[in-house]
CSV table of C-alpha atoms and ligand atoms in Angstrom, one decimal:
chain,number,residue,atom,x,y,z
A,1,MET,CA,132.5,136.3,160.6
A,2,ALA,CA,133.6,132.8,161.7
A,3,ASP,CA,137.2,131.8,162.2
A,4,ILE,CA,138.8,128.5,161.1
A,5,ILE,CA,141.9,127.4,163.0
A,6,LEU,CA,144.2,125.0,161.2
A,7,LYS,CA,146.1,122.1,162.8
A,8,LYS,CA,149.9,122.5,163.2
A,9,ASN,CA,151.8,122.9,159.9
A,10,GLU,CA,148.6,122.7,157.8
A,11,ASP,CA,149.3,126.3,156.6
A,12,ARG,CA,152.5,125.3,154.8
A,13,ARG,CA,150.8,124.2,151.5
A,14,ILE,CA,148.5,127.3,151.7
A,15,LYS,CA,151.5,129.6,152.1
A,16,LYS,CA,153.0,128.1,149.0
A,17,GLY,CA,150.0,129.2,147.0
A,18,HIS,CA,147.5,126.2,147.2
A,19,LEU,CA,143.9,127.4,147.5
A,20,TRP,CA,142.1,124.5,149.2
A,21,ILE,CA,141.8,123.6,152.9
A,22,PHE,CA,140.7,120.0,153.4
A,23,SER,CA,138.4,119.1,156.3
A,24,ASN,CA,141.0,117.0,158.1
A,25,GLU,CA,143.4,120.0,158.3
A,26,ILE,CA,141.0,122.0,160.5
A,27,ALA,CA,141.5,122.0,164.3
A,28,LYS,CA,138.6,124.2,165.3
A,29,VAL,CA,135.7,126.2,163.8
A,30,GLU,CA,134.9,129.2,165.9
A,31,GLY,CA,131.4,130.6,165.2
A,32,GLU,CA,128.7,129.0,163.1
A,33,PRO,CA,129.5,129.6,159.5
A,34,LEU,CA,126.9,128.6,156.9
A,35,ASP,CA,127.9,126.9,153.7
A,36,GLY,CA,129.1,129.5,151.3
A,37,ASP,CA,130.0,132.1,153.9
A,38,LEU,CA,133.3,133.9,153.9
A,39,VAL,CA,135.5,132.8,156.8
A,40,ASN,CA,138.9,133.9,158.3
A,41,VAL,CA,141.6,131.2,158.3
A,42,TYR,CA,144.2,131.2,161.0
A,43,ASN,CA,147.2,128.9,161.5
A,44,SER,CA,147.8,127.0,164.7
A,45,GLN,CA,149.7,130.0,166.2
A,46,ASN,CA,146.6,132.2,165.6
A,47,ASN,CA,148.1,134.2,162.7
A,48,PHE,CA,145.7,135.2,160.0
A,49,ILE,CA,146.6,133.6,156.7
A,50,ALA,CA,143.6,133.9,154.3
A,51,LYS,CA,139.9,134.4,153.7
A,52,GLY,CA,137.8,131.9,151.8
A,53,PHE,CA,134.4,130.4,151.2
A,54,TYR,CA,133.4,127.7,153.7
A,55,ASN,CA,131.6,124.5,153.0
A,56,LYS,CA,130.9,122.0,155.7
A,57,HIS,CA,129.5,119.5,153.2
A,58,SER,CA,132.6,119.2,151.0
A,59,LEU,CA,136.1,117.6,151.5
A,60,ILE,CA,137.3,121.0,150.5
A,61,SER,CA,136.2,122.9,153.5
A,62,VAL,CA,137.6,126.3,152.5
A,63,ARG,CA,138.3,127.6,149.0
A,64,ILE,CA,140.6,130.6,149.5
A,65,ILE,CA,139.6,133.8,147.9
A,66,SER,CA,142.1,136.3,149.3
A,67,ARG,CA,145.2,136.7,151.5
A,68,GLU,CA,143.9,140.1,152.6
A,69,LYS,CA,141.7,140.5,155.6
A,70,GLU,CA,139.6,143.4,154.2
A,71,PHE,CA,138.3,143.6,150.7
A,72,ASP,CA,135.1,144.3,148.7
A,73,LEU,CA,134.1,141.0,147.1
A,74,LYS,CA,132.4,142.7,144.1
A,75,LYS,CA,135.4,144.8,143.3
A,76,LEU,CA,137.7,141.8,143.7
A,77,PHE,CA,135.6,139.7,141.4
A,78,GLU,CA,135.4,142.5,138.9
A,79,GLN,CA,139.1,143.1,138.9
A,80,ARG,CA,139.8,139.3,138.5
A,81,ILE,CA,137.2,138.8,135.7
A,82,LEU,CA,138.4,141.8,133.7
A,83,SER,CA,142.1,140.8,134.2
A,84,ALA,CA,141.3,137.3,132.9
A,85,TYR,CA,139.4,138.8,130.0
A,86,ASN,CA,142.2,141.2,129.0
A,87,PHE,CA,144.7,138.3,129.1
A,88,ARG,CA,142.5,136.2,126.8
A,89,LYS,CA,142.2,139.1,124.3
A,90,TYR,CA,146.0,139.5,124.6
A,91,CYS,CA,146.5,135.8,123.7
A,92,TYR,CA,143.8,135.7,121.1
A,93,PRO,CA,143.1,139.3,119.8
A,94,ASP,CA,140.9,138.1,117.0
A,95,ARG,CA,138.7,135.8,119.0
A,96,ASN,CA,135.4,136.4,120.8
A,97,SER,CA,135.0,132.9,122.1
A,98,PHE,CA,137.3,131.3,124.7
A,99,ARG,CA,137.5,130.1,128.3
A,100,LEU,CA,137.2,133.4,130.2
A,101,ILE,CA,137.6,132.0,133.8
A,102,PHE,CA,139.3,128.8,134.6
A,103,SER,CA,138.5,128.5,138.3
A,104,GLU,CA,141.4,128.4,140.7
A,105,SER,CA,143.9,129.3,137.9
A,106,ASP,CA,142.1,132.6,137.5
A,107,SER,CA,141.7,133.1,141.3
A,108,MET,CA,138.0,132.3,141.1
A,109,PRO,CA,137.8,128.9,142.9
A,110,GLY,CA,134.9,126.7,141.8
A,111,LEU,CA,133.8,128.9,138.8
A,112,ILE,CA,134.3,128.2,135.1
A,113,ILE,CA,133.0,130.7,132.5
A,114,ASP,CA,133.2,130.0,128.8
A,115,LYS,CA,132.5,132.9,126.4
A,116,TYR,CA,130.7,132.2,123.1
A,117,ASN,CA,130.5,135.6,121.5
A,118,TYR,CA,128.1,137.3,123.9
A,119,THR,CA,126.8,134.1,125.4
A,120,TYR,CA,128.4,133.2,128.7
A,121,VAL,CA,128.2,129.6,129.9
A,122,LEU,CA,128.9,128.9,133.6
A,123,GLN,CA,129.9,125.9,135.6
A,124,ILE,CA,129.5,126.5,139.4
A,125,TYR,CA,131.2,124.1,141.7
A,126,SER,CA,131.4,126.1,144.9
A,127,VAL,CA,128.6,127.0,147.3
A,128,GLY,CA,130.4,130.3,147.9
A,129,MET,CA,130.4,131.2,144.2
A,130,GLU,CA,126.7,130.1,143.9
A,131,LYS,CA,125.7,132.3,146.8
A,132,ASN,CA,127.4,135.3,145.2
A,133,ILE,CA,126.3,134.6,141.7
A,134,GLU,CA,124.5,137.9,141.4
A,135,LEU,CA,127.8,139.7,141.6
A,136,ILE,CA,129.2,137.7,138.7
A,137,LEU,CA,126.1,138.2,136.6
A,138,ASP,CA,126.2,141.9,137.1
A,139,ILE,CA,129.9,142.1,136.0
A,140,LEU,CA,129.2,140.0,132.9
A,141,GLU,CA,126.2,142.1,132.0
A,142,LYS,CA,127.6,145.6,132.7
A,143,LYS,CA,131.3,145.1,131.8
A,144,LEU,CA,131.2,142.3,129.2
A,145,ASP,CA,127.9,142.9,127.4
A,146,ALA,CA,126.4,139.5,128.2
A,147,LYS,CA,123.3,138.8,126.2
A,148,ASN,CA,122.7,135.2,127.4
A,149,ILE,CA,124.0,133.7,130.6
A,150,PHE,CA,123.2,130.1,131.7
A,151,THR,CA,124.9,127.1,133.4
A,152,LYS,CA,125.8,123.8,132.0
A,153,ASN,CA,127.0,122.0,135.1
A,154,GLU,CA,128.5,118.5,135.4
A,155,GLU,CA,126.6,116.4,138.0
A,156,TYR,CA,129.8,114.8,139.5
A,157,PHE,CA,131.4,118.1,140.6
A,158,ARG,CA,128.1,119.6,142.0
A,159,GLN,CA,127.7,116.4,144.0
A,160,LEU,CA,131.1,116.7,145.6
A,161,GLU,CA,130.2,120.2,146.9
A,162,GLY,CA,126.7,119.1,148.0
A,163,LEU,CA,125.1,121.4,145.5
A,164,PRO,CA,121.7,120.7,143.9
A,165,ILE,CA,121.9,119.1,140.5
A,166,GLU,CA,120.4,121.8,138.3
A,167,ASP,CA,121.0,124.2,135.5
A,168,LYS,CA,119.7,127.7,135.3
A,169,ILE,CA,119.1,130.3,132.6
A,170,PHE,CA,120.0,133.6,134.3
A,171,LYS,CA,119.6,135.9,131.3
A,172,GLY,CA,118.4,135.6,127.7
A,173,GLU,CA,118.0,132.1,126.3
A,174,MET,CA,119.9,128.9,125.5
A,175,SER,CA,120.1,129.4,121.8
A,176,GLU,CA,122.8,128.4,119.2
A,177,GLU,CA,126.0,130.3,118.5
A,178,ILE,CA,128.4,130.2,115.5
A,179,ILE,CA,131.9,130.7,117.0
A,180,SER,CA,135.4,130.7,115.5
A,181,ASP,CA,138.6,129.5,117.0
A,182,GLY,CA,140.5,131.9,114.7
A,183,GLU,CA,140.7,129.4,111.8
A,184,VAL,CA,137.5,127.5,111.7
A,185,LYS,CA,133.8,128.1,112.4
A,186,TYR,CA,131.6,125.9,114.6
A,187,ARG,CA,127.9,125.8,115.3
A,188,ILE,CA,127.4,125.4,119.0
A,189,ASP,CA,124.1,123.8,120.0
A,190,PHE,CA,124.1,124.3,123.7
A,191,LYS,CA,121.1,122.1,124.3
A,192,SER,CA,122.8,118.9,123.1
A,193,SER,CA,126.5,119.7,123.4
A,194,HIS,CA,129.1,118.3,125.9
A,195,LYS,CA,130.6,120.3,128.7
A,196,THR,CA,129.8,124.0,128.3
A,197,GLY,CA,129.4,123.6,124.5
A,198,PHE,CA,132.9,123.2,123.1
A,199,TYR,CA,136.3,121.9,124.0
A,200,PHE,CA,138.3,125.2,124.1
A,201,ASP,CA,141.2,123.4,125.8
A,202,GLN,CA,142.4,121.9,122.5
A,203,CYS,CA,142.2,125.0,120.3
A,204,ASP,CA,146.0,125.7,120.3
A,205,ASN,CA,146.8,122.0,119.8
A,206,ARG,CA,144.4,121.7,116.9
A,207,ILE,CA,146.1,124.6,115.1
A,208,PHE,CA,149.5,123.1,115.9
A,209,ALA,CA,148.6,119.7,114.5
A,210,SER,CA,146.9,121.2,111.4
A,211,ASN,CA,150.3,122.6,110.3
A,212,PHE,CA,151.4,119.1,109.5
A,213,CYS,CA,148.3,118.1,107.5
A,214,LYS,CA,148.7,119.7,104.1
A,215,ASP,CA,148.1,117.0,101.3
A,216,LYS,CA,147.9,114.3,104.0
A,217,LYS,CA,145.5,111.5,104.6
A,218,VAL,CA,144.1,112.4,108.1
A,219,LEU,CA,142.2,110.3,110.7
A,220,ASP,CA,140.5,112.3,113.5
A,221,CYS,CA,139.5,109.9,116.2
A,222,PHE,CA,137.0,111.0,119.0
A,223,CYS,CA,136.3,114.0,116.7
A,224,ASN,CA,133.3,115.4,118.6
A,225,ALA,CA,132.5,118.7,116.8
A,226,GLY,CA,135.3,118.0,114.4
A,227,GLY,CA,137.9,120.4,115.7
A,228,PHE,CA,141.1,118.6,114.8
A,229,GLY,CA,139.9,117.4,111.4
A,230,LEU,CA,138.3,120.8,110.5
A,231,ASN,CA,141.6,122.6,111.2
A,232,ALA,CA,143.4,120.0,109.1
A,233,ALA,CA,140.9,120.7,106.2
A,234,LYS,CA,141.6,124.4,106.6
A,235,LYS,CA,145.3,123.7,106.1
A,236,GLY,CA,144.8,121.7,102.9
A,237,ALA,CA,144.5,118.0,104.0
A,238,LYS,CA,144.0,115.6,101.1
A,239,SER,CA,141.3,113.6,103.0
A,240,ILE,CA,139.9,113.4,106.4
A,241,THR,CA,138.1,110.6,108.2
A,242,PHE,CA,136.1,111.7,111.3
A,243,VAL,CA,135.2,109.1,113.8
A,244,ASP,CA,133.0,109.4,116.9
A,245,SER,CA,130.7,106.9,118.6
A,246,SER,CA,128.0,109.6,119.1
A,247,LYS,CA,125.8,109.9,116.1
A,248,LYS,CA,124.9,113.4,117.2
A,249,GLU,CA,128.5,114.5,117.2
A,250,ILE,CA,129.3,113.0,113.9
A,251,GLU,CA,126.4,114.9,112.4
A,252,ASN,CA,127.7,118.0,114.1
A,253,ALA,CA,131.2,117.5,112.6
A,254,GLU,CA,129.6,117.1,109.2
A,255,TYR,CA,127.5,120.2,109.7
A,256,ASN,CA,130.6,122.2,110.6
A,257,PHE,CA,132.5,120.9,107.6
A,258,LYS,CA,129.8,122.3,105.4
A,259,LEU,CA,129.6,125.5,107.4
A,260,ASN,CA,133.2,126.2,106.5
A,261,ASN,CA,132.7,125.3,102.8
A,262,PHE,CA,135.5,122.8,102.9
A,263,SER,CA,135.8,120.7,99.7
A,264,CYS,CA,138.4,118.0,100.4
A,265,GLU,CA,137.5,114.3,100.6
A,266,ALA,CA,135.8,113.6,103.9
A,267,LYS,CA,134.2,110.6,105.6
A,268,PHE,CA,132.0,110.8,108.7
A,269,VAL,CA,132.0,107.6,110.6
A,270,ASP,CA,129.7,106.8,113.6
A,271,ALA,CA,131.7,104.1,115.3
A,272,ASP,CA,133.7,103.0,118.3
A,273,VAL,CA,137.3,104.1,117.8
A,274,PHE,CA,138.8,100.9,119.1
A,275,ASN,CA,136.7,98.8,116.6
A,276,PHE,CA,137.4,101.2,113.8
A,277,LEU,CA,141.1,101.1,114.3
A,278,GLU,CA,141.0,97.2,114.5
A,279,SER,CA,139.1,97.1,111.2
A,280,CYS,CA,141.7,99.5,109.6
A,281,ILE,CA,144.4,97.1,110.7
A,282,SER,CA,142.6,94.1,109.3
A,283,SER,CA,142.1,95.8,105.9
A,284,ASN,CA,145.6,97.3,105.9
A,285,GLU,CA,144.2,100.9,105.7
A,286,LYS,CA,146.9,103.4,106.5
A,287,TYR,CA,147.0,107.1,107.3
A,288,ASP,CA,149.6,109.9,107.3
A,289,ILE,CA,148.3,111.6,110.4
A,290,VAL,CA,146.2,110.2,113.2
A,291,ILE,CA,144.7,112.2,116.0
A,292,VAL,CA,143.4,110.5,119.2
A,293,ASP,CA,141.6,112.7,121.7
A,294,PRO,CA,139.6,110.4,124.0
A,295,PRO,CA,137.4,111.3,126.9
A,296,ALA,CA,139.1,110.9,130.4
A,297,PHE,CA,139.6,107.1,130.9
A,298,ALA,CA,140.7,107.7,134.6
A,299,LYS,CA,137.9,109.6,136.4
A,300,ASN,CA,139.6,109.0,139.8
A,301,LYS,CA,142.8,107.4,141.2
A,302,LYS,CA,141.2,104.0,141.6
A,303,SER,CA,140.4,103.7,137.9
A,304,LEU,CA,144.0,104.6,136.8
A,305,PRO,CA,145.4,101.1,136.3
A,306,ASN,CA,142.5,100.2,133.9
A,307,ALA,CA,142.8,103.6,132.2
A,308,ILE,CA,146.5,103.1,131.6
A,309,LYS,CA,145.7,99.8,129.8
A,310,GLY,CA,143.1,101.6,127.7
A,311,TYR,CA,145.4,104.4,126.7
A,312,GLU,CA,148.1,101.9,125.9
A,313,LYS,CA,145.8,99.9,123.6
A,314,LEU,CA,144.4,103.0,122.0
A,315,ASN,CA,147.9,104.4,121.2
A,316,ARG,CA,149.2,101.0,120.0
A,317,LEU,CA,146.2,100.7,117.6
A,318,ALA,CA,146.7,104.3,116.4
A,319,MET,CA,150.4,103.7,115.7
A,320,SER,CA,149.6,100.5,113.8
A,321,VAL,CA,147.6,102.4,111.2
A,322,LEU,CA,150.2,105.0,110.5
A,323,ASN,CA,152.6,105.0,107.6
A,324,ASN,CA,156.3,105.3,108.3
A,325,ASP,CA,157.1,108.9,108.8
A,326,GLY,CA,153.5,109.4,109.9
A,327,ILE,CA,152.5,111.4,112.9
A,328,LEU,CA,150.3,110.6,115.9
A,329,PHE,CA,148.8,113.5,117.8
A,330,THR,CA,147.8,111.9,121.1
A,331,SER,CA,146.0,113.4,124.1
A,332,SER,CA,144.9,112.5,127.6
A,333,CYS,CA,142.7,114.7,129.7
A,334,SER,CA,142.9,112.4,132.8
A,335,HIS,CA,144.3,114.5,135.6
A,336,HIS,CA,145.5,111.4,137.4
A,337,LEU,CA,147.6,110.2,134.5
A,338,LYS,CA,150.7,112.4,135.0
A,339,GLU,CA,153.0,113.5,132.2
A,340,GLU,CA,155.7,111.0,132.8
A,341,MET,CA,153.0,108.2,133.0
A,342,PHE,CA,151.6,109.4,129.7
A,343,ILE,CA,155.0,109.3,128.0
A,344,ASP,CA,155.5,105.8,129.4
A,345,VAL,CA,152.2,104.8,127.9
A,346,ILE,CA,153.2,106.1,124.5
A,347,ASN,CA,156.6,104.3,124.8
A,348,LYS,CA,154.9,101.0,125.7
A,349,ALA,CA,152.4,101.3,122.9
A,350,ALA,CA,155.2,101.9,120.4
A,351,ASN,CA,157.0,98.8,121.6
A,352,LYS,CA,153.9,96.7,121.4
A,353,ALA,CA,153.1,98.1,117.9
A,354,LYS,CA,156.8,97.3,117.0
A,355,LYS,CA,157.3,100.9,115.9
A,356,LYS,CA,160.3,103.2,116.5
A,357,ILE,CA,159.1,106.6,117.5
A,358,HIS,CA,160.2,110.0,118.8
A,359,ILE,CA,158.2,112.7,120.4
A,360,PHE,CA,158.8,116.1,118.8
A,361,TYR,CA,156.3,118.3,120.7
A,362,PHE,CA,154.6,118.2,124.1
A,363,ASN,CA,152.0,120.6,125.4
A,364,ASN,CA,149.2,121.0,127.9
A,365,ALA,CA,146.0,122.9,127.3
A,366,SER,CA,145.5,126.2,125.4
A,367,LEU,CA,146.6,129.5,126.7
A,368,ASP,CA,143.1,130.2,128.1
A,369,HIS,CA,143.5,127.2,130.5
A,370,PRO,CA,146.5,128.3,132.6
A,371,PHE,CA,147.6,126.2,135.6
A,372,LEU,CA,148.9,127.1,139.0
A,373,PRO,CA,152.4,125.9,139.8
A,374,SER,CA,151.2,125.6,143.4
A,375,MET,CA,148.2,123.4,142.6
A,376,GLU,CA,148.9,120.3,140.5
A,377,GLU,CA,145.1,119.8,140.5
A,378,THR,CA,144.9,122.5,137.9
A,379,VAL,CA,146.9,120.5,135.3
A,380,TYR,CA,145.0,117.9,133.4
A,381,LEU,CA,145.4,117.9,129.6
A,382,LYS,CA,148.5,116.4,127.9
A,383,PHE,CA,149.2,116.5,124.2
A,384,ALA,CA,152.1,114.8,122.4
A,385,ALA,CA,153.2,114.8,118.8
A,386,VAL,CA,154.7,111.4,118.0
A,387,ARG,CA,156.5,110.6,114.8
A,388,ILE,CA,157.0,107.1,113.5
A,389,ILE,CA,160.6,106.9,112.5
A,390,GLU,CA,160.7,103.2,111.4
B,401,SAH,N1,138.6,115.9,119.8
B,401,SAH,C1,137.5,116.6,120.2
B,401,SAH,C2,137.1,116.4,121.6
B,401,SAH,C3,136.9,114.9,122.0
B,401,SAH,S1,135.8,114.7,123.3
B,401,SAH,C4,137.7,118.1,120.0
B,401,SAH,O1,138.7,118.5,119.4
B,401,SAH,O2,136.8,118.9,120.3
B,401,SAH,C5,135.6,113.0,123.3
B,401,SAH,C6,134.7,112.4,122.2
B,401,SAH,O3,134.8,111.0,122.2
B,401,SAH,C7,133.2,112.6,122.5
B,401,SAH,O4,132.7,113.3,121.4
B,401,SAH,C8,132.6,111.2,122.6
B,401,SAH,O5,131.3,111.1,121.9
B,401,SAH,C9,133.6,110.4,121.9
B,401,SAH,N2,133.8,109.0,122.4
B,401,SAH,C10,133.8,108.5,123.6
B,401,SAH,N3,134.1,107.2,123.6
B,401,SAH,C11,134.3,106.8,122.3
B,401,SAH,C12,134.6,105.6,121.7
B,401,SAH,N4,134.8,104.5,122.3
B,401,SAH,N5,134.7,105.6,120.3
B,401,SAH,C13,134.4,106.7,119.6
B,401,SAH,N6,134.1,107.9,120.2
B,401,SAH,C14,134.0,108.0,121.5
């Protein structure tokens, strides 16, 4: 097995719990490790600090797997996957669908597994994980009754690792599933859906927001499969307007509305949210509750200034269509927009909209998306509940 020797002091972050070694932190590679091989990592004084998967073709040269020198990879993976599973069932005893493995946060760097009943959808963003995928498949089949297993990778992250842009069906087929988030049912059409099929990260926030929706006129912007609006319907909203610029997603939200036999007034609008909100302002159409859950506007650090402008405009427009005493549930899933920046965006939007507000709740992602305090890279979603006071 090859050895990686770090430059002086480059073990500090790793000792605090970070799991990535960047290429510029390495002094020497002893041996000829192939991409995806396990390597030993030593600090500059030649003390062993960890073992991880090597990748010469990524800025993240090593993804740490263990602080132990000796271990059985299959047993380690099995223990970690089952521990992650048990924690999800502890959080959500009545659910069969959730994010089972959230990469570094579940000590499985570069691997995401979402569970939809007995269909497991993977995203593989590490050569080491890809090389050892048979171990993972075996655990999912033998321990977690997998019927279908396939990947739905995002090109961007595969490219960063130098992995081929491809998806695979490992077992069964890529069919549809009907899942539940505990309150509402959804049809998941894997062939056409975003990400692995569903945004599990907002499940807790959807249920939180729905508790304020009884008898209210609700606007669900960037609704995708309809998660926020459907939960609002479940809690007795008076009316719901679903808006998404994807025709396919709006049809999906409508399908899910019918699937749940909801009967409140509902509109399904295939439109750009910015245009839709502007038209509401022009026609003086107001709402009691507005949800905005846009895609990430800042994909990288460089795009942050423009993204901030976008978030500010979006939140200003959303606040402008709220009645006094109305509530805005607003989100950002841009990792580069930190919490304090997001709060500042909300404040600036309120000033521009000439609204007095307070924030009465703040959250990150659902319980099945934990983050590591040692790795700020594992935090991305922000969710705020904003009340218009005057
Ligand atoms: N709120 C959803 C997730 C939103 S994902 C949930 O709870 O699951 C973001 C959605 O925004 C996608 O469905 C995408 O089609 C839509 N979208 C992206 N840009 C948009 C725009 N400018 N106007 C309207 N919808 C947009």
